[in-house]
Every structure is written in structure tokens, then in C-alpha cells.
PDB file of N, CA and C in Angstrom:
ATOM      1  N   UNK A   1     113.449 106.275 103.484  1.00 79.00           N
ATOM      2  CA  UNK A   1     114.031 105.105 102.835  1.00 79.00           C
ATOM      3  C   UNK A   1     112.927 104.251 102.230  1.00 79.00           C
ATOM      4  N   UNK A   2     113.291 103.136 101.633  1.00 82.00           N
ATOM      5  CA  UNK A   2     112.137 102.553 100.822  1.00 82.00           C
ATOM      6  C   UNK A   2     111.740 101.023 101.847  1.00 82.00           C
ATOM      7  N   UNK A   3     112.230 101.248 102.896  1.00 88.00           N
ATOM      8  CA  UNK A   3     111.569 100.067 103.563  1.00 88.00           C
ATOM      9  C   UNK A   3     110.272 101.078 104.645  1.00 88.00           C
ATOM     10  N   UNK A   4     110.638 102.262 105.188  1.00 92.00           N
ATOM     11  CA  UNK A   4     109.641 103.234 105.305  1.00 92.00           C
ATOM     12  C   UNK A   4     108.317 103.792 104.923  1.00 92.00           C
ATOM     13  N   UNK A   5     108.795 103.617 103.320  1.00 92.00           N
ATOM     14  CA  UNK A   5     107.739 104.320 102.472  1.00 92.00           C
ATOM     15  C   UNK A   5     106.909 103.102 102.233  1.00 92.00           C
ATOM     16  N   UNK A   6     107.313 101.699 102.051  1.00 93.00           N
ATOM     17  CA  UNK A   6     106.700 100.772 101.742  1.00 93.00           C
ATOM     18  C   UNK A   6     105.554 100.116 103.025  1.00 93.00           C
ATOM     19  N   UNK A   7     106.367 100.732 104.524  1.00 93.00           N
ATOM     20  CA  UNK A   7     105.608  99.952 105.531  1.00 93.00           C
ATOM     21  C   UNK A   7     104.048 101.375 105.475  1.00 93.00           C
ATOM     22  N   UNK A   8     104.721 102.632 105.628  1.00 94.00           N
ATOM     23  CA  UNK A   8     103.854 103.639 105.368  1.00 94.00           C
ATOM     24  C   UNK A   8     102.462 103.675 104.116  1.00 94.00           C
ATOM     25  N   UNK A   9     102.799 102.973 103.035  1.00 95.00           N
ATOM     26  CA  UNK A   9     102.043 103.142 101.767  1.00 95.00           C
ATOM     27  C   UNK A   9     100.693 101.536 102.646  1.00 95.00           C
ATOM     28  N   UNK A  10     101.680 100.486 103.071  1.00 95.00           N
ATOM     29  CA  UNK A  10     101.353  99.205 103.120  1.00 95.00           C
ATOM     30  C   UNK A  10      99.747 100.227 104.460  1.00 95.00           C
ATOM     31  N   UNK A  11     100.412 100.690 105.620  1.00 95.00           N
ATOM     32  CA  UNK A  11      99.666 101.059 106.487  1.00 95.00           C
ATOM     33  C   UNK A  11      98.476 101.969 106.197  1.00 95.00           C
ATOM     34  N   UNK A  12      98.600 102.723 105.402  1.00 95.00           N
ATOM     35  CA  UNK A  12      97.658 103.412 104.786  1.00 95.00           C
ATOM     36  C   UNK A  12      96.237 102.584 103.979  1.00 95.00           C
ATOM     37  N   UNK A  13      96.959 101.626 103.431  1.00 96.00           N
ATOM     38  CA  UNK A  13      95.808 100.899 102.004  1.00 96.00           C
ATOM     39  C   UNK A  13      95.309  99.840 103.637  1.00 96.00           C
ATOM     40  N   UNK A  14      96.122  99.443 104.669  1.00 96.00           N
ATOM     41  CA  UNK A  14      95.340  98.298 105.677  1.00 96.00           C
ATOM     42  C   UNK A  14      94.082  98.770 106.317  1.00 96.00           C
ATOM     43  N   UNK A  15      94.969 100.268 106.648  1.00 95.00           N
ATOM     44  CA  UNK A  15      94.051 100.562 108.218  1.00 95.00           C
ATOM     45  C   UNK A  15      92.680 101.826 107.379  1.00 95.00           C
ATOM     46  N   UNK A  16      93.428 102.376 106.343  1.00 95.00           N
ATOM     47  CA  UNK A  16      92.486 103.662 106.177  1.00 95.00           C
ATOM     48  C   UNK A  16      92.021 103.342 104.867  1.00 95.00           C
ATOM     49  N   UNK A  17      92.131 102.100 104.190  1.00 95.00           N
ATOM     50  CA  UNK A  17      91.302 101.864 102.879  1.00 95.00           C
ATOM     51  C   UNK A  17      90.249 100.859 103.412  1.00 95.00           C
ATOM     52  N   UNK A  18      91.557  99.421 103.307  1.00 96.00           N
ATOM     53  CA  UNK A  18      90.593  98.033 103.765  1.00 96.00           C
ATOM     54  C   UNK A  18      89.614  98.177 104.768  1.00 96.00           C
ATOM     55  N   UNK A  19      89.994  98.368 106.091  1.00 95.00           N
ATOM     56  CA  UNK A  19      89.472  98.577 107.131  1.00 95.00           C
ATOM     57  C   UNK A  19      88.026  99.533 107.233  1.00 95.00           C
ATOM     58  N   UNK A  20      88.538 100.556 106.678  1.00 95.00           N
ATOM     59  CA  UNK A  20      87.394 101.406 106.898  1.00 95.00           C
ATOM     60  C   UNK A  20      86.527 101.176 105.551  1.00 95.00           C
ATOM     61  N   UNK A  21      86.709 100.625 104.406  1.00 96.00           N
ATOM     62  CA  UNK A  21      85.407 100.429 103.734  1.00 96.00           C
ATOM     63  C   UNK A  21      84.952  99.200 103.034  1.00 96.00           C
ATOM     64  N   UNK A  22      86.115  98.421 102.922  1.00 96.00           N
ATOM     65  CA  UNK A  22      85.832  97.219 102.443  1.00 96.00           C
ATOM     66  C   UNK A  22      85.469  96.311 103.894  1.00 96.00           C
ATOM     67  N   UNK A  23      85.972  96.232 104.701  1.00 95.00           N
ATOM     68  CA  UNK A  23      85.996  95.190 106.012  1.00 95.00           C
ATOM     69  C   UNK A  23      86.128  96.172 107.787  1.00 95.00           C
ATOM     70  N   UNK A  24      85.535  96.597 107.993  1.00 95.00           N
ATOM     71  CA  UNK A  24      85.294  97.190 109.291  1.00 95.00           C
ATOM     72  C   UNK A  24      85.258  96.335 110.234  1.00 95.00           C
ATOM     73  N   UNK A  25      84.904  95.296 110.609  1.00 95.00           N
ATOM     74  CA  UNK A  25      85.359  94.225 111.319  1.00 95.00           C
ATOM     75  C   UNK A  25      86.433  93.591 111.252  1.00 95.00           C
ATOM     76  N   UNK A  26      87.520  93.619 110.532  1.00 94.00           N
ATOM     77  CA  UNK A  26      88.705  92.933 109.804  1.00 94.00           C
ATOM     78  C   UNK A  26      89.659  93.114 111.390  1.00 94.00           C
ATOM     79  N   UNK A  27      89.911  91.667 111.796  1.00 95.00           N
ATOM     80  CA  UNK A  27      90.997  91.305 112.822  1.00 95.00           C
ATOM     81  C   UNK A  27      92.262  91.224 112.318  1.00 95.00           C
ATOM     82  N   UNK A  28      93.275  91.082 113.367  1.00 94.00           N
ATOM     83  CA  UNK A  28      94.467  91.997 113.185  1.00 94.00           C
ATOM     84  C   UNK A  28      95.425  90.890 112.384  1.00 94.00           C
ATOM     85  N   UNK A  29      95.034  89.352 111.823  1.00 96.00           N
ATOM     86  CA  UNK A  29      95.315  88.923 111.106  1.00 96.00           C
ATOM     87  C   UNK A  29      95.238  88.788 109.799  1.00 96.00           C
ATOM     88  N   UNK A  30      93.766  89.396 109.584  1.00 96.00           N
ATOM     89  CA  UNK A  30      93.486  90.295 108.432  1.00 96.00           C
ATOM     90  C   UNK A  30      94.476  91.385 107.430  1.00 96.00           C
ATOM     91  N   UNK A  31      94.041  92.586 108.617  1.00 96.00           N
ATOM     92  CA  UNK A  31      94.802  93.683 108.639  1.00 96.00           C
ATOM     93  C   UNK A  31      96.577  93.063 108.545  1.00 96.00           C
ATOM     94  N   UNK A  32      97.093  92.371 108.514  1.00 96.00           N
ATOM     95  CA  UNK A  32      98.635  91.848 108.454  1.00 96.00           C
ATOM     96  C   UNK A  32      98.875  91.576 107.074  1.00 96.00           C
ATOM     97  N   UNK A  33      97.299  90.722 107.261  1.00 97.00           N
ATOM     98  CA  UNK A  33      98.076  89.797 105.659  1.00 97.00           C
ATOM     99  C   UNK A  33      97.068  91.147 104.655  1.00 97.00           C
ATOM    100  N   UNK A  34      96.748  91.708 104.326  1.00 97.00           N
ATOM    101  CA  UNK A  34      96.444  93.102 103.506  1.00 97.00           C
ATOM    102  C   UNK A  34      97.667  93.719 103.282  1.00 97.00           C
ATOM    103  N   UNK A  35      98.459  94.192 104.316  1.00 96.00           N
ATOM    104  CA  UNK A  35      99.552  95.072 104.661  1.00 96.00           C
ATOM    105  C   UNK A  35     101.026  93.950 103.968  1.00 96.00           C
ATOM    106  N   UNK A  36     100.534  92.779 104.098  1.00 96.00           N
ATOM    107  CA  UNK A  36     102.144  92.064 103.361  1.00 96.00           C
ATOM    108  C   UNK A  36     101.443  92.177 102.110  1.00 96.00           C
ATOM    109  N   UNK A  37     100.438  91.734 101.250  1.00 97.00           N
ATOM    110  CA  UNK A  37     100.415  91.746 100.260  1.00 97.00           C
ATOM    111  C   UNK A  37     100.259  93.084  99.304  1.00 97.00           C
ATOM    112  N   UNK A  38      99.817  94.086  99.995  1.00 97.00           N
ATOM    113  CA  UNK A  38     100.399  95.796  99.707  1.00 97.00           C
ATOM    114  C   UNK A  38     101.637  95.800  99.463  1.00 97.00           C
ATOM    115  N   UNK A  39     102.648  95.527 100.654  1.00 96.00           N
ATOM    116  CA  UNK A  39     104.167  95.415 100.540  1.00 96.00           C
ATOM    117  C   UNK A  39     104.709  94.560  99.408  1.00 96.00           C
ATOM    118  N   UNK A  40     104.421  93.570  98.609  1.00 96.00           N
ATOM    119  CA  UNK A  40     104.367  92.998  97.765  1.00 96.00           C
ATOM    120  C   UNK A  40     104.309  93.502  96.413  1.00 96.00           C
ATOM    121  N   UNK A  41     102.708  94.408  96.246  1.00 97.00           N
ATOM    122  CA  UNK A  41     102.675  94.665  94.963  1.00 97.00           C
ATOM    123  C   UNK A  41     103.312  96.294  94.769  1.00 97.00           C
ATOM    124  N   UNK A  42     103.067  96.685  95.926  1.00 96.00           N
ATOM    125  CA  UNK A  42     104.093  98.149  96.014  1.00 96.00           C
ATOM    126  C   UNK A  42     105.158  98.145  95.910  1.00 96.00           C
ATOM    127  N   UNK A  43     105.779  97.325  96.136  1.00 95.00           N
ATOM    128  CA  UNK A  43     107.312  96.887  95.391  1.00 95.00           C
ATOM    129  C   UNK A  43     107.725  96.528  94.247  1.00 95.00           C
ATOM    130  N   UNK A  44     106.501  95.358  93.835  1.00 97.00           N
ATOM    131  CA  UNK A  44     106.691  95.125  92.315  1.00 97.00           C
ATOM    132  C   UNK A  44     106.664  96.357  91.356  1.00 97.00           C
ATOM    133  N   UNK A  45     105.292  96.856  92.099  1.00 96.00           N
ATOM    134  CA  UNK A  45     104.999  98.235  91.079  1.00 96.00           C
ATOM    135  C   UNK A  45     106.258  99.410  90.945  1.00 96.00           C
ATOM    136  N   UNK A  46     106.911  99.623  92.070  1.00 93.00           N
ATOM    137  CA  UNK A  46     107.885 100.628  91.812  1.00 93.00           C
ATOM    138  C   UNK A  46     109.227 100.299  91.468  1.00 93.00           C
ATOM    139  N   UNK A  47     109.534  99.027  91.384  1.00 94.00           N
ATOM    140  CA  UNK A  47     110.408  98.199  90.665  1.00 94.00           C
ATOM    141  C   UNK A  47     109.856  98.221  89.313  1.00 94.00           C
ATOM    142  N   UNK A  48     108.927  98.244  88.756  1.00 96.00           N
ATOM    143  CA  UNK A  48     108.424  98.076  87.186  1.00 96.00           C
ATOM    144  C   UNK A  48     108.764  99.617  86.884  1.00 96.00           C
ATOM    145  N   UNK A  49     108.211 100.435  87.708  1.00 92.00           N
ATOM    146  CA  UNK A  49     108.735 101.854  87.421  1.00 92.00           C
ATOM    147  C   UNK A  49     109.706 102.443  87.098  1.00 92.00           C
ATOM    148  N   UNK A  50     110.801 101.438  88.136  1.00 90.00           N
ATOM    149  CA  UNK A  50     112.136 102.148  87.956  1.00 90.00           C
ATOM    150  C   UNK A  50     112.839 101.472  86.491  1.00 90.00           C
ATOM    151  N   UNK A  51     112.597 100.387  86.253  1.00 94.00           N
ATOM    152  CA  UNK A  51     113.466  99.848  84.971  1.00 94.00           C
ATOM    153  C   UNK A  51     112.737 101.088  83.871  1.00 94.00           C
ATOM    154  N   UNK A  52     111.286 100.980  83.897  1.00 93.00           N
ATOM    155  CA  UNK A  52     110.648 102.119  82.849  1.00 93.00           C
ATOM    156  C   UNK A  52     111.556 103.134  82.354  1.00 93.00           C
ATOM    157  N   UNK A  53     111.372 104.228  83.740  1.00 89.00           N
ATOM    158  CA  UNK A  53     112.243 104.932  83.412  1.00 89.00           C
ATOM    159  C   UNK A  53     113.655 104.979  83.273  1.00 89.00           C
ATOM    160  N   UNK A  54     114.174 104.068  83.266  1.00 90.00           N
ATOM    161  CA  UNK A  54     115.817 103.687  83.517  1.00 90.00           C
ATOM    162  C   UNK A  54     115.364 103.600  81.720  1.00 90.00           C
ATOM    163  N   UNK A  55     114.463 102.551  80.956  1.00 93.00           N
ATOM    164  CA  UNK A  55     114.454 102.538  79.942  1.00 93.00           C
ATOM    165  C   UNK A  55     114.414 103.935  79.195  1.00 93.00           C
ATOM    166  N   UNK A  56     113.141 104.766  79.564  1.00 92.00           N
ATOM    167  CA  UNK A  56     113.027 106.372  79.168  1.00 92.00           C
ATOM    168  C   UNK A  56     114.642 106.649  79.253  1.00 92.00           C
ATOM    169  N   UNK A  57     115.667 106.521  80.100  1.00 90.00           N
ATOM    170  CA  UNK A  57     117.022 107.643  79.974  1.00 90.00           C
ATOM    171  C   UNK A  57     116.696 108.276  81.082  1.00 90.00           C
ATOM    172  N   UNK A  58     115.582 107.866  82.110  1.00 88.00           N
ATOM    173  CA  UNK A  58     115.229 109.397  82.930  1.00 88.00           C
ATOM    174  C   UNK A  58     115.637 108.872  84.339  1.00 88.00           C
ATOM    175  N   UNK A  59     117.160 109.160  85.023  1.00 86.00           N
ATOM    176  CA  UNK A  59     117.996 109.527  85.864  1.00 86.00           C
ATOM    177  C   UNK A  59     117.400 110.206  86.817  1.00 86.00           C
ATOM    178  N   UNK A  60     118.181 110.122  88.263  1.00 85.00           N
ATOM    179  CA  UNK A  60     118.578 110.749  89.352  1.00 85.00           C
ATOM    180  C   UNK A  60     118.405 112.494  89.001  1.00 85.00           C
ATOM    181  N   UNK A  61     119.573 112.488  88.222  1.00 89.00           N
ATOM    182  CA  UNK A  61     120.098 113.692  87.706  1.00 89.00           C
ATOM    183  C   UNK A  61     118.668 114.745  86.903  1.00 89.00           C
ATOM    184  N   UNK A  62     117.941 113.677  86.075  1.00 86.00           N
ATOM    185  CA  UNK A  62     117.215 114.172  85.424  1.00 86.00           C
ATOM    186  C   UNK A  62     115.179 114.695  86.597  1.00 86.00           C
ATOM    187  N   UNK A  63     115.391 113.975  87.760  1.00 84.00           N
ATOM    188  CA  UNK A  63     114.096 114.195  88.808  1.00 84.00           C
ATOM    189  C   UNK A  63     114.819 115.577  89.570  1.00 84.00           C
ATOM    190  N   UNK A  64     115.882 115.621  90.158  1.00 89.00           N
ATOM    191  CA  UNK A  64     116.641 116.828  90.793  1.00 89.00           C
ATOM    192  C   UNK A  64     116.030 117.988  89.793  1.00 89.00           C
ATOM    193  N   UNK A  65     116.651 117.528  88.762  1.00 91.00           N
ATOM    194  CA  UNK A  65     116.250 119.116  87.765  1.00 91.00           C
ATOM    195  C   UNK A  65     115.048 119.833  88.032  1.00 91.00           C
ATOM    196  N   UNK A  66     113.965 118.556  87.126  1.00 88.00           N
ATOM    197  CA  UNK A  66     112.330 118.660  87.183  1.00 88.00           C
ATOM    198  C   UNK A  66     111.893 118.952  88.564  1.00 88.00           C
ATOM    199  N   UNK A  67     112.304 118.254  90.077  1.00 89.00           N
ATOM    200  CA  UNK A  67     111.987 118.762  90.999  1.00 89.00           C
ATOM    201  C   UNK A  67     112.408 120.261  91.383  1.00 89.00           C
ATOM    202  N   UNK A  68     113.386 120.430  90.916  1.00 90.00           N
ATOM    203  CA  UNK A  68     113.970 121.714  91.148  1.00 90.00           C
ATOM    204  C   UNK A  68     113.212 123.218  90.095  1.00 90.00           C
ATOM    205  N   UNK A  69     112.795 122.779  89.077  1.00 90.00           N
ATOM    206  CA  UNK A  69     111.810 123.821  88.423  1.00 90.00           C
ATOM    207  C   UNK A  69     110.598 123.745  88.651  1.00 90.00           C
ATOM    208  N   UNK A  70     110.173 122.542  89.418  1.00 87.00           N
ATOM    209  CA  UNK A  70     108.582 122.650  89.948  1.00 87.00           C
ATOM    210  C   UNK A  70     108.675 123.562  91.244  1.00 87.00           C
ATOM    211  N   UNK A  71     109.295 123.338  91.939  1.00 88.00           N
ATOM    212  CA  UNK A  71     109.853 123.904  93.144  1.00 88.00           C
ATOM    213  C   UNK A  71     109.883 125.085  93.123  1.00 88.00           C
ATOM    214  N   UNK A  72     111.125 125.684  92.541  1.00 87.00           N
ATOM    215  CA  UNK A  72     111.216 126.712  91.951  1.00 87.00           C
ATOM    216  C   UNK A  72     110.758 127.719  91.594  1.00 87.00           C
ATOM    217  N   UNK A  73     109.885 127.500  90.911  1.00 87.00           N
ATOM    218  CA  UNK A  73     108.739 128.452  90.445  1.00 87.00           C
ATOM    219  C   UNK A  73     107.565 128.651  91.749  1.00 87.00           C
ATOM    220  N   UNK A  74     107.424 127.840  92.597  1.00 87.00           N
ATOM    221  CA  UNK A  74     106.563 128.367  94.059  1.00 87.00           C
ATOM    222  C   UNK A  74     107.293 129.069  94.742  1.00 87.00           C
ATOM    223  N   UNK A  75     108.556 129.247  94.964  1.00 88.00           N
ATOM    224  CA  UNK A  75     109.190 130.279  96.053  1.00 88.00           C
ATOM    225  C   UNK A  75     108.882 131.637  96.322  1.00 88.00           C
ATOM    226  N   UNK A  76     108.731 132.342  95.151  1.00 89.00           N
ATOM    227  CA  UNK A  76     108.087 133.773  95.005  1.00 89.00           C
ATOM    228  C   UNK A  76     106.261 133.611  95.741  1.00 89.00           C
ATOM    229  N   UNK A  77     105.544 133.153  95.169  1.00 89.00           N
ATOM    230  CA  UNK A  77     104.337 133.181  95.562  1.00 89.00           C
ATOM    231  C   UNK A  77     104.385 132.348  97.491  1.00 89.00           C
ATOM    232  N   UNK A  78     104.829 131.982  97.557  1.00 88.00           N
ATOM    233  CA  UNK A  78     105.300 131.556  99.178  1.00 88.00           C
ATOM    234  C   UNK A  78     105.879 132.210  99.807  1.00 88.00           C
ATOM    235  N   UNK A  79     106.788 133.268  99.125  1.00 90.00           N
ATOM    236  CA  UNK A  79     107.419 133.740  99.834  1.00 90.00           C
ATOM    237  C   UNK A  79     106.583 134.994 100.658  1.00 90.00           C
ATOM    238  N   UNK A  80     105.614 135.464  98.934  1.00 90.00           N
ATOM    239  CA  UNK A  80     104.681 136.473  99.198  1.00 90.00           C
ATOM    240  C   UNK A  80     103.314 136.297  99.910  1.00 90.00           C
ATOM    241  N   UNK A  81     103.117 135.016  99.891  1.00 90.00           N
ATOM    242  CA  UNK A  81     101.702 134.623 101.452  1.00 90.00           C
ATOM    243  C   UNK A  81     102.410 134.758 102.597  1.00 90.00           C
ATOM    244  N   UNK A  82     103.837 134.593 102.708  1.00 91.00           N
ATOM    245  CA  UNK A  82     104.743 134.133 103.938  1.00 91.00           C
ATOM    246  C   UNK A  82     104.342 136.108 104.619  1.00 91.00           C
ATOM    247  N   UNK A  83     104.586 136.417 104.075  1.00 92.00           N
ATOM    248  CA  UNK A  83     104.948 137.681 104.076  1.00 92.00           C
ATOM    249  C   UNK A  83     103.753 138.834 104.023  1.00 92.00           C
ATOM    250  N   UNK A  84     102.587 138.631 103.806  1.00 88.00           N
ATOM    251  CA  UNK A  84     101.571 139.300 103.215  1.00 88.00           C
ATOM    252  C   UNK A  84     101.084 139.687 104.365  1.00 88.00           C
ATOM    253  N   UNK A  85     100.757 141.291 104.553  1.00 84.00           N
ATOM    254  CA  UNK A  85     100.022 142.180 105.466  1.00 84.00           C
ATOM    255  C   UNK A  85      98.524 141.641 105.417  1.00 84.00           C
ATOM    256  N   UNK A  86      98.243 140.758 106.128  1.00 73.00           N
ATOM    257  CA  UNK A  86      96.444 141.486 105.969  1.00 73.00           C
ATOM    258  C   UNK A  86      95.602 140.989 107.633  1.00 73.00           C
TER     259      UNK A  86
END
């Protein structure tokens, strides 16, 4: 869900960006307010995204597809590592 992906994206840029190279000492009030203001612009940003493509015409309907021929086309070669004698 997108309150998931947002606490997940937020936790990533706190603990394994900020933390480890900008601020290595950074206390856990730090690390909070990093993680709300991540949650912030990671929202704005994929809210700017979605009108984009809402502007493009490019649908639900239309990512299923594209996911489905990217996809698609790996099953054979997966299927054949899945499967491969050696």
C-alpha cells in the first residue's frame, strides 16, 4: 500500500543514506525528522507523477500491459536457469 511504501522509501533515505554518510552520529530525533520530511517530498513527488501521467493518457490498464510484456519475455530464460543441468 502507499502508506507502506512511503514509511519503507522514508526508512531507507533515514537510516541507510542520512545516517550512514551524511550524519553518523544523528540521534533519534534527527533520524524522525529526516524520515517525515522524506515522507513529505515522496509524496509530493509521486503525486506530481501521477497527474503526469494521468496527463500522458497512461492508465492502470496501460502499466498491467507494459508490466506484463516486460515480464513476459523473462519466463522462458527463467524457466531455463530454473531448470538447467549443470
Amino acid at each position: 500500500t502507499g502508506s507502506a511504501e512511503s514509511i519503507a522509501v522514508s526508512s531507507l533515505v533515514a537510516y541507510d543514506i542520512y545516517r550512514e554518510y551524511f550524519n553518523p552520529e544523528a540521534t533519534g530525533k534527527q533520524i524522525l525528522f529526516v524520515s517525515r520530511i522524506v515522507i513529505v517530498v515522496f509524496g509530493l513527488l509521486m503525486g506530481i507523477l501521477s497527474i503526469f501521467l494521468d496527463w500522458l493518457g497512461l492508465n492502470l490498464g496501460w502499466v498491467y500491459l507494459f508490466m506484463g510484456c516486460v515480464i513476459g519475455s523473462a519466463v522462458i530464460p527463467l524457466w531455463n536457469l530454473m531448470t538447467w543441468d549443470k
